Short mmCIF file of N, CA, C and O in Angstrom, two decimals:
data_model
loop_
_atom_site.label_atom_id
_atom_site.label_comp_id
_atom_site.label_asym_id
_atom_site.label_seq_id
_atom_site.Cartn_x
_atom_site.Cartn_y
_atom_site.Cartn_z
N MET T 1 -53.22 -21.49 -87.56
CA MET T 1 -53.32 -22.15 -86.44
C MET T 1 -52.60 -23.49 -86.73
O MET T 1 -52.55 -24.18 -87.59
N SER T 2 -51.96 -23.85 -85.69
CA SER T 2 -51.12 -25.28 -85.64
C SER T 2 -51.87 -26.52 -85.84
O SER T 2 -53.00 -26.52 -85.07
N GLN T 3 -51.52 -27.23 -86.69
CA GLN T 3 -52.22 -28.49 -86.88
C GLN T 3 -51.88 -29.56 -85.67
O GLN T 3 -52.60 -30.40 -85.49
N LYS T 4 -50.84 -29.19 -84.88
CA LYS T 4 -50.24 -30.17 -83.88
C LYS T 4 -50.98 -29.89 -82.48
O LYS T 4 -51.37 -30.77 -81.75
N ILE T 5 -51.17 -28.52 -82.09
CA ILE T 5 -51.68 -28.27 -80.96
C ILE T 5 -53.27 -27.68 -81.00
O ILE T 5 -53.31 -26.42 -81.44
N ARG T 6 -54.33 -28.46 -80.92
CA ARG T 6 -55.68 -28.04 -80.92
C ARG T 6 -56.22 -28.31 -79.65
O ARG T 6 -56.69 -29.15 -79.18
N ILE T 7 -56.15 -27.05 -78.88
CA ILE T 7 -56.31 -27.09 -77.33
C ILE T 7 -57.71 -27.42 -77.10
O ILE T 7 -58.11 -28.18 -76.15
N GLY T 8 -58.75 -27.02 -78.00
CA GLY T 8 -60.27 -27.33 -77.82
C GLY T 8 -60.41 -28.76 -77.87
O GLY T 8 -61.23 -29.53 -77.33
N LYS T 9 -59.79 -29.45 -78.94
CA LYS T 9 -59.91 -30.84 -79.28
C LYS T 9 -59.48 -31.60 -78.16
O LYS T 9 -60.10 -32.58 -77.50
N ILE T 10 -58.17 -31.24 -77.67
CA ILE T 10 -57.44 -32.04 -76.44
C ILE T 10 -58.35 -31.89 -75.30
O ILE T 10 -58.65 -32.88 -74.71
N ALA T 11 -58.88 -30.82 -74.91
CA ALA T 11 -59.76 -30.56 -73.77
C ALA T 11 -60.98 -31.10 -73.77
O ALA T 11 -61.35 -31.98 -72.69
N THR T 12 -61.68 -31.35 -75.03
CA THR T 12 -62.99 -32.15 -75.19
C THR T 12 -62.59 -33.51 -74.96
O THR T 12 -63.23 -34.48 -74.18
N LEU T 13 -61.55 -34.11 -75.57
CA LEU T 13 -61.03 -35.57 -75.44
C LEU T 13 -60.77 -35.84 -74.11
O LEU T 13 -61.29 -36.77 -73.47
N LEU T 14 -59.91 -35.03 -73.45
CA LEU T 14 -59.64 -35.40 -72.06
C LEU T 14 -60.88 -35.42 -70.95
O LEU T 14 -60.91 -36.28 -70.32
N ALA T 15 -61.66 -34.23 -71.18
CA ALA T 15 -63.07 -34.53 -70.48
C ALA T 15 -63.88 -35.69 -70.59
O ALA T 15 -64.34 -36.28 -69.63
N MET T 16 -63.81 -36.28 -71.83
CA MET T 16 -64.64 -37.35 -72.21
C MET T 16 -63.86 -38.82 -71.79
O MET T 16 -64.61 -39.89 -71.75
N LEU T 17 -62.59 -38.77 -71.82
CA LEU T 17 -61.76 -40.10 -71.54
C LEU T 17 -61.92 -40.74 -70.07
O LEU T 17 -62.01 -39.54 -69.17
N ASP T 18 -62.15 -41.71 -69.85
CA ASP T 18 -62.10 -42.44 -68.55
C ASP T 18 -60.56 -42.59 -68.26
O ASP T 18 -59.72 -42.44 -69.07
N GLU T 19 -60.24 -42.68 -67.09
CA GLU T 19 -58.78 -42.61 -66.55
C GLU T 19 -58.05 -43.88 -67.29
O GLU T 19 -57.06 -43.88 -67.63
N SER T 20 -58.81 -44.90 -67.35
CA SER T 20 -58.25 -46.01 -68.06
C SER T 20 -57.78 -45.87 -69.68
O SER T 20 -57.08 -46.34 -70.23
N GLU T 21 -58.62 -44.98 -70.13
CA GLU T 21 -58.28 -44.55 -71.50
C GLU T 21 -57.28 -43.67 -72.08
O GLU T 21 -56.61 -43.49 -73.12
N TYR T 22 -56.74 -42.93 -70.76
CA TYR T 22 -55.86 -41.74 -71.13
C TYR T 22 -54.56 -42.23 -71.78
O TYR T 22 -54.18 -41.50 -72.49
N SER T 23 -54.01 -43.26 -71.40
CA SER T 23 -52.56 -43.60 -71.95
C SER T 23 -52.61 -43.76 -73.14
O SER T 23 -51.84 -43.67 -73.96
N SER T 24 -53.62 -44.21 -73.81
CA SER T 24 -54.00 -44.51 -75.36
C SER T 24 -53.64 -43.12 -76.26
O SER T 24 -53.46 -43.32 -77.33
N PHE T 25 -54.04 -42.02 -75.54
CA PHE T 25 -53.94 -40.70 -76.27
C PHE T 25 -52.85 -39.88 -75.64
O PHE T 25 -52.74 -38.78 -76.16
N GLU T 26 -51.99 -40.22 -74.70
CA GLU T 26 -51.13 -39.56 -74.06
C GLU T 26 -50.03 -38.61 -75.03
O GLU T 26 -49.91 -37.45 -74.64
N SER T 27 -49.71 -39.16 -76.07
CA SER T 27 -48.81 -38.64 -76.92
C SER T 27 -49.33 -37.36 -77.64
O SER T 27 -48.65 -36.44 -77.94
N MET T 28 -50.89 -37.24 -77.56
CA MET T 28 -51.47 -36.14 -78.31
C MET T 28 -51.46 -34.79 -77.24
O MET T 28 -51.59 -33.73 -77.77
N PHE T 29 -51.04 -35.01 -75.95
CA PHE T 29 -51.13 -33.95 -74.76
C PHE T 29 -49.80 -33.52 -74.77
O PHE T 29 -49.57 -32.58 -73.85
N ASN T 30 -48.81 -33.69 -75.64
CA ASN T 30 -47.54 -33.04 -75.53
C ASN T 30 -47.51 -31.67 -76.01
O ASN T 30 -48.32 -31.16 -76.92
N GLY T 31 -46.85 -30.64 -75.36
CA GLY T 31 -46.90 -29.20 -75.73
C GLY T 31 -48.09 -28.44 -75.12
O GLY T 31 -48.00 -27.19 -75.32
N VAL T 32 -48.81 -29.00 -74.08
CA VAL T 32 -49.76 -28.34 -73.66
C VAL T 32 -49.71 -28.51 -72.06
O VAL T 32 -49.31 -29.78 -71.56
N ASP T 33 -50.30 -27.60 -71.26
CA ASP T 33 -50.35 -27.87 -69.68
C ASP T 33 -51.97 -28.52 -69.51
O ASP T 33 -52.82 -27.64 -70.09
N THR T 34 -52.28 -29.28 -68.49
CA THR T 34 -53.64 -29.71 -68.35
C THR T 34 -54.10 -29.71 -67.05
O THR T 34 -53.17 -29.94 -66.08
N CYS T 35 -55.30 -29.77 -66.68
CA CYS T 35 -55.84 -29.95 -65.35
C CYS T 35 -56.99 -30.58 -65.62
O CYS T 35 -57.92 -30.25 -66.36
N LEU T 36 -57.37 -31.64 -64.75
CA LEU T 36 -58.58 -32.46 -64.84
C LEU T 36 -59.31 -32.32 -63.47
O LEU T 36 -58.60 -32.30 -62.57
N GLY T 37 -60.68 -32.71 -63.53
CA GLY T 37 -61.22 -32.78 -62.27
C GLY T 37 -62.85 -33.09 -62.55
O GLY T 37 -63.27 -33.41 -63.80
N LYS T 38 -63.74 -33.08 -61.49
CA LYS T 38 -64.86 -33.57 -61.55
C LYS T 38 -65.83 -32.45 -60.69
O LYS T 38 -65.18 -32.03 -59.63
N VAL T 39 -66.89 -32.43 -61.06
CA VAL T 39 -67.84 -31.42 -60.12
C VAL T 39 -69.39 -32.02 -60.36
O VAL T 39 -69.78 -32.23 -61.53
N GLY T 40 -70.17 -31.87 -59.33
CA GLY T 40 -71.51 -32.18 -59.34
C GLY T 40 -72.35 -31.10 -58.53
O GLY T 40 -71.84 -31.15 -57.49
N SER T 41 -73.36 -30.56 -59.06
CA SER T 41 -74.00 -29.61 -58.24
C SER T 41 -75.20 -29.03 -58.82
O SER T 41 -75.45 -29.36 -60.04
N MET T 42 -76.06 -28.38 -58.18
CA MET T 42 -77.23 -27.79 -58.53
C MET T 42 -77.03 -26.22 -58.60
O MET T 42 -77.68 -25.34 -58.92
N ASN T 43 -75.60 -25.84 -58.14
CA ASN T 43 -75.30 -24.43 -58.07
C ASN T 43 -74.28 -24.19 -59.09
O ASN T 43 -73.06 -24.76 -59.09
N MET T 44 -74.64 -23.24 -60.05
CA MET T 44 -73.61 -22.66 -60.97
C MET T 44 -72.28 -22.27 -60.39
O MET T 44 -71.33 -22.37 -60.93
N GLN T 45 -72.46 -21.54 -59.30
CA GLN T 45 -71.40 -20.85 -58.68
C GLN T 45 -70.09 -21.91 -58.27
O GLN T 45 -68.90 -21.82 -58.26
N LYS T 46 -70.94 -22.96 -57.81
CA LYS T 46 -70.01 -24.09 -57.26
C LYS T 46 -69.19 -24.85 -58.45
O LYS T 46 -68.07 -25.34 -58.29
N VAL T 47 -69.93 -25.05 -59.48
CA VAL T 47 -69.30 -25.37 -60.75
C VAL T 47 -68.05 -24.73 -61.27
O VAL T 47 -66.90 -24.95 -61.44
N ILE T 48 -68.34 -23.32 -61.27
CA ILE T 48 -67.20 -22.20 -61.57
C ILE T 48 -66.15 -22.39 -60.51
O ILE T 48 -64.97 -22.47 -60.93
N SER T 49 -66.49 -22.28 -59.11
CA SER T 49 -65.51 -22.46 -58.23
C SER T 49 -64.70 -23.73 -58.25
O SER T 49 -63.54 -23.49 -57.98
N ALA T 50 -65.42 -24.77 -58.49
CA ALA T 50 -64.50 -26.02 -58.50
C ALA T 50 -63.59 -25.97 -59.67
O ALA T 50 -62.13 -26.39 -59.31
N VAL T 51 -63.79 -25.41 -60.88
CA VAL T 51 -62.87 -25.40 -61.92
C VAL T 51 -61.63 -24.50 -61.56
O VAL T 51 -60.56 -24.64 -61.64
N GLU T 52 -62.11 -23.22 -61.09
CA GLU T 52 -61.06 -22.19 -60.68
C GLU T 52 -60.04 -22.73 -59.72
O GLU T 52 -58.94 -22.57 -59.89
N THR T 53 -60.62 -23.41 -58.78
CA THR T 53 -59.78 -23.91 -57.61
C THR T 53 -58.81 -25.02 -57.91
O THR T 53 -57.71 -24.90 -57.68
N ALA T 54 -59.18 -25.69 -58.75
CA ALA T 54 -58.48 -26.98 -59.49
C ALA T 54 -57.40 -26.21 -60.28
O ALA T 54 -56.16 -26.81 -60.24
N VAL T 55 -57.71 -25.53 -61.05
CA VAL T 55 -56.66 -24.78 -62.03
C VAL T 55 -55.83 -24.02 -61.26
O VAL T 55 -54.56 -24.12 -61.48
N LYS T 56 -56.18 -23.32 -60.30
CA LYS T 56 -55.08 -22.53 -59.47
C LYS T 56 -54.43 -23.57 -58.51
O LYS T 56 -53.09 -23.22 -58.56
N ARG T 57 -54.90 -24.36 -57.96
CA ARG T 57 -53.98 -25.45 -57.33
C ARG T 57 -53.01 -26.30 -58.34
O ARG T 57 -51.80 -26.44 -57.82
N SER T 58 -53.26 -26.45 -59.48
CA SER T 58 -52.36 -27.25 -60.20
C SER T 58 -51.35 -26.06 -60.78
O SER T 58 -50.28 -26.71 -61.30
N GLY T 59 -51.46 -24.91 -60.72
CA GLY T 59 -50.57 -24.10 -61.26
C GLY T 59 -50.65 -23.79 -62.76
O GLY T 59 -49.95 -23.06 -63.36
N LEU T 60 -51.68 -24.04 -63.25
CA LEU T 60 -52.03 -23.88 -64.62
C LEU T 60 -52.29 -22.29 -64.94
O LEU T 60 -51.91 -22.01 -66.03
N ILE T 61 -52.95 -21.69 -64.08
CA ILE T 61 -52.70 -20.24 -64.02
C ILE T 61 -52.07 -19.64 -63.00
O ILE T 61 -52.09 -20.19 -61.99
N GLU T 62 -51.58 -18.24 -62.97
CA GLU T 62 -50.98 -17.67 -62.10
C GLU T 62 -52.00 -16.76 -61.40
O GLU T 62 -52.57 -16.10 -61.97
N GLU T 63 -52.43 -17.08 -59.94
CA GLU T 63 -53.35 -16.55 -59.24
C GLU T 63 -53.45 -15.19 -59.31
O GLU T 63 -54.39 -14.34 -59.42
N GLY T 64 -52.23 -14.48 -59.21
CA GLY T 64 -52.19 -13.15 -58.96
C GLY T 64 -52.16 -12.36 -60.13
O GLY T 64 -52.25 -11.03 -60.02
N ILE T 65 -52.21 -12.94 -61.27
CA ILE T 65 -52.42 -12.24 -62.57
C ILE T 65 -53.90 -12.20 -63.07
O ILE T 65 -54.26 -13.03 -63.38
N TYR T 66 -54.36 -11.02 -63.08
CA TYR T 66 -55.80 -10.76 -63.51
C TYR T 66 -56.23 -11.19 -64.86
O TYR T 66 -57.18 -11.94 -64.90
N ARG T 67 -55.45 -11.04 -65.86
CA ARG T 67 -55.76 -11.38 -67.16
C ARG T 67 -55.77 -12.86 -67.16
O ARG T 67 -56.72 -13.55 -68.11
N GLU T 68 -55.26 -13.79 -66.31
CA GLU T 68 -55.12 -15.19 -66.59
C GLU T 68 -56.56 -15.67 -65.71
O GLU T 68 -57.16 -16.47 -66.39
N THR T 69 -56.90 -15.20 -64.55
CA THR T 69 -58.06 -15.43 -63.84
C THR T 69 -59.12 -14.94 -64.98
O THR T 69 -60.18 -15.88 -64.82
N HIS T 70 -59.23 -13.91 -65.37
CA HIS T 70 -60.25 -13.22 -66.35
C HIS T 70 -60.42 -14.23 -67.41
O HIS T 70 -61.63 -14.63 -67.87
N ALA T 71 -59.49 -14.53 -68.12
CA ALA T 71 -59.61 -15.51 -69.26
C ALA T 71 -60.34 -16.93 -69.01
O ALA T 71 -61.13 -17.35 -69.47
N LEU T 72 -59.74 -17.26 -67.76
CA LEU T 72 -60.25 -18.64 -67.38
C LEU T 72 -61.66 -18.45 -67.06
O LEU T 72 -62.53 -19.45 -67.41
N TYR T 73 -62.21 -17.50 -66.28
CA TYR T 73 -63.52 -17.36 -66.00
C TYR T 73 -64.46 -17.43 -67.15
O TYR T 73 -65.44 -17.99 -67.31
N HIS T 74 -64.01 -16.50 -68.15
CA HIS T 74 -64.87 -16.35 -69.28
C HIS T 74 -64.99 -17.75 -70.23
O HIS T 74 -65.94 -18.08 -70.71
N THR T 75 -63.94 -18.41 -70.07
CA THR T 75 -63.73 -19.92 -70.78
C THR T 75 -64.63 -20.53 -70.07
O THR T 75 -65.27 -21.58 -70.73
N ILE T 76 -64.81 -20.83 -68.77
CA ILE T 76 -65.47 -21.67 -68.06
C ILE T 76 -67.09 -21.18 -68.51
O ILE T 76 -67.72 -22.06 -68.70
N VAL T 77 -67.40 -20.11 -68.37
CA VAL T 77 -68.84 -19.51 -68.62
C VAL T 77 -69.25 -20.05 -69.95
O VAL T 77 -70.29 -20.67 -70.29
N GLU T 78 -68.37 -19.84 -71.21
CA GLU T 78 -68.50 -20.12 -72.49
C GLU T 78 -68.85 -21.67 -72.43
O GLU T 78 -69.78 -22.06 -73.16
N ALA T 79 -68.16 -22.58 -71.83
CA ALA T 79 -68.26 -23.95 -71.78
C ALA T 79 -69.40 -24.30 -71.11
O ALA T 79 -70.20 -25.22 -71.81
N LEU T 80 -69.96 -23.72 -70.07
CA LEU T 80 -71.11 -24.09 -69.44
C LEU T 80 -72.47 -23.50 -70.14
O LEU T 80 -73.32 -24.24 -70.15
N GLU T 81 -72.43 -22.69 -71.09
CA GLU T 81 -73.48 -22.32 -72.02
C GLU T 81 -73.65 -23.45 -72.94
O GLU T 81 -74.65 -23.93 -73.17
N GLY T 82 -72.66 -24.24 -73.22
CA GLY T 82 -72.90 -25.57 -74.08
C GLY T 82 -73.49 -26.60 -73.37
O GLY T 82 -74.40 -27.22 -73.82
N VAL T 83 -73.04 -26.78 -71.99
CA VAL T 83 -73.77 -27.84 -71.10
C VAL T 83 -75.21 -27.46 -71.09
O VAL T 83 -76.09 -28.42 -70.93
N THR T 84 -75.51 -26.17 -70.75
CA THR T 84 -76.95 -25.86 -70.46
C THR T 84 -77.70 -25.33 -71.54
O THR T 84 -78.83 -24.85 -71.15
N ARG T 85 -77.15 -25.61 -72.75
CA ARG T 85 -77.91 -25.09 -74.10
C ARG T 85 -78.28 -23.57 -73.92
O ARG T 85 -79.45 -23.23 -74.41
N GLY T 86 -77.36 -22.81 -73.59
CA GLY T 86 -77.43 -21.48 -73.53
C GLY T 86 -78.30 -20.81 -72.50
O GLY T 86 -78.34 -19.49 -72.39
N GLN T 87 -78.71 -21.63 -71.61
CA GLN T 87 -79.46 -21.07 -70.33
C GLN T 87 -78.62 -21.26 -69.20
O GLN T 87 -78.70 -22.40 -68.60
N LEU T 88 -78.01 -20.30 -68.71
CA LEU T 88 -77.03 -20.29 -67.70
C LEU T 88 -77.76 -20.48 -66.49
O LEU T 88 -77.63 -19.38 -65.57
N ALA T 89 -78.40 -21.57 -66.11
CA ALA T 89 -79.09 -21.82 -64.99
C ALA T 89 -79.02 -23.23 -64.78
O ALA T 89 -79.26 -24.02 -65.71
N ILE T 90 -78.92 -23.65 -63.62
CA ILE T 90 -79.02 -25.22 -63.10
C ILE T 90 -80.16 -25.33 -62.05
O ILE T 90 -81.33 -25.84 -62.19
N GLY T 91 -79.79 -24.95 -60.86
CA GLY T 91 -80.61 -25.14 -59.72
C GLY T 91 -81.80 -24.51 -59.58
O GLY T 91 -82.89 -24.84 -59.44
N GLU T 92 -81.69 -23.18 -60.46
CA GLU T 92 -82.75 -22.35 -60.56
C GLU T 92 -83.87 -22.89 -61.42
O GLU T 92 -85.09 -22.68 -61.33
N THR T 93 -83.70 -23.86 -62.19
CA THR T 93 -84.69 -24.30 -63.25
C THR T 93 -84.80 -25.93 -62.89
O THR T 93 -84.98 -26.72 -63.76
N MET T 94 -84.51 -26.28 -61.78
CA MET T 94 -84.53 -27.50 -61.05
C MET T 94 -83.74 -28.56 -62.09
O MET T 94 -84.24 -29.67 -62.43
N ARG T 95 -82.46 -28.16 -62.41
CA ARG T 95 -81.54 -29.00 -63.03
C ARG T 95 -80.32 -29.41 -62.22
O ARG T 95 -79.96 -28.32 -61.45
N THR T 96 -79.75 -30.33 -62.19
CA THR T 96 -78.26 -30.70 -61.60
C THR T 96 -77.35 -31.18 -62.69
O THR T 96 -77.73 -31.65 -63.67
N VAL T 97 -76.17 -30.99 -62.49
CA VAL T 97 -74.93 -31.54 -63.30
C VAL T 97 -74.16 -32.33 -62.61
O VAL T 97 -73.87 -32.23 -61.36
N GLY T 98 -73.56 -33.27 -63.43
CA GLY T 98 -72.49 -34.11 -62.85
C GLY T 98 -71.46 -34.06 -63.90
O GLY T 98 -71.77 -34.91 -65.24
N LEU T 99 -70.45 -33.44 -63.87
CA LEU T 99 -69.35 -33.12 -65.04
C LEU T 99 -68.01 -33.53 -64.69
O LEU T 99 -67.63 -33.54 -63.51
N ARG T 100 -67.23 -34.21 -65.63
CA ARG T 100 -65.95 -34.06 -65.64
C ARG T 100 -65.50 -32.99 -66.46
O ARG T 100 -66.17 -32.51 -67.47
N PHE T 101 -64.19 -32.31 -66.09
CA PHE T 101 -63.75 -31.25 -66.74
C PHE T 101 -62.25 -31.22 -67.00
O PHE T 101 -61.52 -31.91 -66.39
N ALA T 102 -61.81 -30.62 -68.15
CA ALA T 102 -60.59 -30.60 -68.52
C ALA T 102 -60.26 -29.31 -68.94
O ALA T 102 -60.97 -28.54 -69.49
N VAL T 103 -58.97 -28.76 -68.35
CA VAL T 103 -58.70 -27.41 -68.80
C VAL T 103 -57.20 -27.52 -69.36
O VAL T 103 -56.21 -28.30 -68.79
N VAL T 104 -57.00 -26.88 -70.67
CA VAL T 104 -55.81 -27.02 -71.45
C VAL T 104 -55.31 -25.73 -71.70
O VAL T 104 -55.94 -24.71 -72.14
N ARG T 105 -54.05 -25.49 -71.48
CA ARG T 105 -53.29 -24.40 -71.85
C ARG T 105 -52.21 -24.40 -72.70
O ARG T 105 -51.52 -25.42 -72.65
N GLY T 106 -52.25 -23.82 -74.01
CA GLY T 106 -51.13 -23.92 -74.81
C GLY T 106 -51.10 -22.80 -75.91
O GLY T 106 -51.81 -21.87 -75.73
N LYS T 107 -50.35 -22.92 -76.77
CA LYS T 107 -50.20 -22.14 -77.94
C LYS T 107 -50.61 -22.70 -79.18
O LYS T 107 -49.79 -23.41 -79.73
N PRO T 108 -51.82 -22.53 -79.60
CA PRO T 108 -52.33 -23.02 -80.81
C PRO T 108 -51.99 -22.64 -81.87
O PRO T 108 -52.25 -23.10 -83.06
N TYR T 109 -51.18 -21.33 -82.10
CA TYR T 109 -50.82 -20.81 -83.28
C TYR T 109 -49.25 -20.84 -83.43
O TYR T 109 -48.65 -20.88 -82.43
N GLU T 110 -48.75 -20.96 -84.51
CA GLU T 110 -47.32 -21.04 -84.96
C GLU T 110 -46.89 -19.72 -84.86
O GLU T 110 -45.55 -19.76 -84.30
N GLU T 111 -47.64 -18.56 -85.04
CA GLU T 111 -46.93 -17.36 -84.69
C GLU T 111 -46.77 -17.16 -83.37
O GLU T 111 -47.87 -17.08 -82.52
N GLU T 112 -45.62 -17.03 -82.73
CA GLU T 112 -45.24 -16.69 -81.20
C GLU T 112 -46.17 -15.52 -80.71
O GLU T 112 -46.49 -15.81 -79.39
N LYS T 113 -46.30 -14.54 -81.50
CA LYS T 113 -46.95 -13.35 -80.87
C LYS T 113 -48.42 -13.45 -80.76
O LYS T 113 -49.12 -12.89 -79.91
N GLU T 114 -49.11 -14.65 -81.00
CA GLU T 114 -50.44 -14.85 -80.69
C GLU T 114 -50.44 -15.49 -79.37
O GLU T 114 -51.71 -15.71 -78.75
N GLY T 115 -49.57 -15.82 -78.66
CA GLY T 115 -49.31 -16.03 -77.35
C GLY T 115 -50.24 -17.42 -76.84
O GLY T 115 -50.61 -18.28 -77.70
N GLU T 116 -50.50 -17.38 -75.70
CA GLU T 116 -51.12 -18.48 -74.97
C GLU T 116 -52.59 -18.44 -74.97
O GLU T 116 -53.22 -17.34 -74.87
N TRP T 117 -53.27 -19.62 -75.07
CA TRP T 117 -54.76 -19.69 -74.96
C TRP T 117 -55.22 -20.87 -74.12
O TRP T 117 -54.43 -21.56 -73.57
N ILE T 118 -56.50 -20.70 -73.58
CA ILE T 118 -56.85 -21.51 -72.62
C ILE T 118 -58.22 -22.24 -73.09
O ILE T 118 -59.02 -21.55 -73.67
N ALA T 119 -58.23 -23.50 -72.82
CA ALA T 119 -59.65 -23.91 -73.37
C ALA T 119 -60.26 -25.03 -71.96
O ALA T 119 -59.41 -25.59 -71.38
N VAL T 120 -61.56 -24.78 -71.76
CA VAL T 120 -62.10 -25.49 -70.78
C VAL T 120 -63.27 -26.50 -71.54
O VAL T 120 -64.15 -26.01 -72.28
N ALA T 121 -63.29 -27.71 -71.04
CA ALA T 121 -64.32 -28.52 -71.72
C ALA T 121 -64.89 -29.39 -70.48
O ALA T 121 -64.38 -29.67 -69.59
N PHE T 122 -66.32 -29.44 -70.59
CA PHE T 122 -67.03 -30.13 -69.73
C PHE T 122 -67.65 -31.63 -70.45
O PHE T 122 -68.24 -31.35 -71.42
N TYR T 123 -67.89 -32.44 -69.82
CA TYR T 123 -68.65 -33.44 -70.30
C TYR T 123 -69.26 -34.50 -69.23
O TYR T 123 -68.59 -34.55 -67.98
N GLY T 124 -70.61 -34.73 -69.34
CA GLY T 124 -71.07 -35.32 -68.00
C GLY T 124 -72.69 -35.33 -68.18
O GLY T 124 -72.95 -35.60 -69.52
N THR T 125 -73.41 -35.22 -67.26
CA THR T 125 -74.82 -35.27 -67.33
C THR T 125 -75.53 -34.05 -66.91
O THR T 125 -74.95 -33.32 -65.87
N ILE T 126 -76.90 -33.83 -67.43
CA ILE T 126 -77.39 -32.69 -66.75
C ILE T 126 -79.07 -33.11 -66.92
O ILE T 126 -79.41 -34.00 -67.73
N GLY T 127 -79.73 -32.83 -65.96
CA GLY T 127 -81.33 -33.19 -65.86
C GLY T 127 -81.74 -33.00 -64.52
O GLY T 127 -81.32 -32.19 -63.65
N ALA T 128 -82.91 -33.26 -64.45
CA ALA T 128 -83.71 -33.14 -63.18
C ALA T 128 -83.05 -33.77 -62.05
O ALA T 128 -82.17 -34.89 -62.30
N PRO T 129 -83.25 -33.34 -60.95
CA PRO T 129 -82.41 -33.91 -59.75
C PRO T 129 -82.93 -35.16 -59.30
O PRO T 129 -83.08 -35.36 -58.16
N ILE T 130 -83.26 -36.17 -60.16
CA ILE T 130 -83.70 -37.50 -59.80
C ILE T 130 -82.72 -38.53 -60.52
O ILE T 130 -82.63 -38.20 -61.76
N LYS T 131 -82.09 -39.42 -59.89
CA LYS T 131 -81.17 -40.19 -60.39
C LYS T 131 -81.89 -41.12 -61.46
O LYS T 131 -82.90 -41.45 -61.52
N GLY T 132 -81.41 -40.92 -62.82
CA GLY T 132 -81.72 -41.76 -63.86
C GLY T 132 -82.46 -40.86 -64.81
O GLY T 132 -82.83 -41.31 -66.02
N LEU T 133 -82.73 -39.54 -64.37
CA LEU T 133 -83.52 -38.67 -65.44
C LEU T 133 -82.55 -37.66 -65.99
O LEU T 133 -83.13 -36.47 -66.41
N GLU T 134 -81.19 -37.90 -66.21
CA GLU T 134 -80.37 -36.89 -66.80
C GLU T 134 -80.00 -37.44 -68.04
O GLU T 134 -80.22 -38.69 -68.44
N HIS T 135 -79.39 -36.50 -68.95
CA HIS T 135 -79.00 -37.02 -70.26
C HIS T 135 -77.46 -36.41 -70.20
O HIS T 135 -77.06 -35.60 -69.48
N GLU T 136 -76.61 -37.00 -71.31
CA GLU T 136 -75.22 -36.50 -71.69
C GLU T 136 -75.28 -34.78 -72.18
O GLU T 136 -76.23 -34.57 -72.80
N ALA T 137 -74.06 -34.54 -71.75
CA ALA T 137 -74.01 -32.91 -72.31
C ALA T 137 -72.40 -32.77 -72.54
O ALA T 137 -71.89 -33.30 -71.66
N VAL T 138 -72.35 -31.83 -73.23
CA VAL T 138 -70.83 -31.43 -73.37
C VAL T 138 -70.65 -29.89 -73.74
O VAL T 138 -71.74 -29.15 -74.33
N GLY T 139 -69.56 -29.34 -73.47
CA GLY T 139 -69.72 -27.82 -73.62
C GLY T 139 -67.96 -27.58 -73.80
O GLY T 139 -67.17 -28.21 -73.05
N LEU T 140 -67.70 -26.54 -74.58
CA LEU T 140 -66.43 -26.14 -74.67
C LEU T 140 -66.15 -24.60 -74.78
O LEU T 140 -66.96 -23.91 -75.51
N GLY T 141 -65.18 -24.15 -73.99
CA GLY T 141 -65.05 -22.63 -74.28
C GLY T 141 -63.41 -22.33 -74.52
O GLY T 141 -62.54 -23.18 -74.01
N ILE T 142 -63.10 -21.50 -75.16
CA ILE T 142 -61.62 -21.30 -75.72
C ILE T 142 -61.61 -19.82 -75.72
O ILE T 142 -62.44 -18.97 -76.12
N ASN T 143 -60.35 -19.36 -75.12
CA ASN T 143 -60.20 -17.82 -74.83
C ASN T 143 -58.77 -17.61 -74.88
O ASN T 143 -57.91 -18.25 -74.36
N HIS T 144 -58.21 -16.42 -75.08
CA HIS T 144 -56.85 -16.12 -75.17
C HIS T 144 -56.51 -15.51 -73.75
O HIS T 144 -57.33 -15.06 -72.97
N ILE T 145 -55.36 -15.71 -73.40
CA ILE T 145 -54.88 -15.38 -72.21
C ILE T 145 -54.32 -14.05 -72.20
O ILE T 145 -53.22 -13.75 -73.22
#
């Protein structure tokens, strides 16, 4: 694995940074493609759709290529498992999320044949759908394309 391009670290850092903090770390993001966004919902499908839509609109993945969409989907679900502590449910269990997300695409391995990988990181809050009763959560998923 390349010590220069750590897509999981980059995705997690990007998801956690406020916009004002971004420029302090900008040099770290060379060599990767990124997409950032926010989503809040009690519906897991809306969270997945928000990330997929943002990534497709940004051109980070090629929409008509199944393996790219498939890799992205599994990476999102893996990251959501971290946010939901392994229980892939929010609204059904009376929880809501308010998340920032970052998606990073790059080549984390020095060996060219290892190809491109994608990382999705979420950072934000999860909790009861009552303002002030939520807590921080983070999740990371990484998959090959």
